[in-house]
Amino acid sequence: MRILVVNVNTTESMTEAIAASARAVASAGTEIVGLTPRFGADSCEGNFESYLAALAVMDVVTSYPEPYDAVIQAGYGEHGREGLQELLDVPVVDITEAAASTAMYLGHKYSVVTTLDRTVPLIEDRLKLAGLDARCASVRASGLGVLELESSPERAVEAIVAQSREAVERDHAEVICLGCGGMAELEEAVSAATGVPIVDGVRAAVTIAEGLVRLGLSTSKVRTYAPPRPKQVTGWPLPESVAATPTPIAQEG
């Protein structure tokens, strides 16, 4: 089984970290391929960058030349999952939805701890659109930019732990979702500080994607996510990529 894990920004080191996190939980026989968009922002922290990333992610996935069995969009609260589902015949899993749905198996209410405050509405909207907001106690911002997770790891741990404690003590969250693809390495520290289960969206998405592939399930093409109607696409950075057809490879393990 081969799963494409797609970073939504153009920072290669973050792609590598996300892919490493995914490999840590992948089953034997599952190959994780990390992809970085060839255009876009070095971090996604607002609507403009998110919509730009949606196009860039569709571009890099549909341009990938080898067979694959599933795609994970590794951006928290980002746009674009629906477009991928129209274009692809394989399962598409968004880490925002993967984390929240997993958290709901673990406690009555969950909270998301993310980066900047400006990203909170995007995450809230994504959870509402997915029907996962009813059991969300809160979405809290650590005040750190995405790139600061790498450049200031000690400060990142301190800020995320502080907001996670607030979520548990004030918002009555029983589970914490780490609200950024680059936060995977913080699970242990946040768990030790709060005493509650910590869900990383990338790792949750890997297990969900593997399960869907093994069950032989993928996106319904009857209505909402039917393939795009054939038409001339003007101005796409790589127009021929729209016609690319993913070919599932033989399942292993």
mmCIF file of C-alpha atoms in Angstrom, residues 6 14 19 36 39 42 59 69 72 89 114 119 123-124 134 139 151 154 164 194 211 223 238 245 252:
data_model
loop_
_atom_site.group_PDB
_atom_site.id
_atom_site.type_symbol
_atom_site.label_atom_id
_atom_site.label_comp_id
_atom_site.label_asym_id
_atom_site.label_seq_id
_atom_site.Cartn_x
_atom_site.Cartn_y
_atom_site.Cartn_z
ATOM 1 C CA VAL A 6 0.903 16.074 1.216
ATOM 2 C CA MET A 14 8.188 20.296 7.536
ATOM 3 C CA ALA A 19 6.254 12.081 6.636
ATOM 4 C CA THR A 36 5.746 19.265 -1.075
ATOM 5 C CA PHE A 39 4.386 26.644 -5.425
ATOM 6 C CA ASP A 42 6.219 28.623 3.247
ATOM 7 C CA ASP A 59 -1.391 20.132 -8.627
ATOM 8 C CA ASP A 69 -3.776 3.964 -2.808
ATOM 9 C CA ILE A 72 -3.643 12.532 3.206
ATOM 10 C CA ASP A 89 -10.654 7.611 -7.193
ATOM 11 C CA THR A 114 -3.348 25.407 17.123
ATOM 12 C CA THR A 119 -6.351 30.314 12.039
ATOM 13 C CA ILE A 123 -10.486 25.308 11.876
ATOM 14 C CA GLU A 124 -13.916 26.029 13.356
ATOM 15 C CA ALA A 134 -20.883 19.549 18.247
ATOM 16 C CA VAL A 139 -10.233 25.844 19.488
ATOM 17 C CA SER A 151 12.732 27.366 15.021
ATOM 18 C CA GLU A 154 11.070 24.839 23.610
ATOM 19 C CA SER A 164 -3.872 22.538 26.468
ATOM 20 C CA THR A 194 -2.539 17.422 30.947
ATOM 21 C CA GLY A 211 -8.451 1.123 7.081
ATOM 22 C CA ARG A 223 -23.231 13.246 -6.684
ATOM 23 C CA LEU A 238 -0.165 22.204 -15.043
ATOM 24 C CA THR A 245 -5.714 8.996 -13.246
ATOM 25 C CA GLU A 252 0.540 -5.479 1.090
#
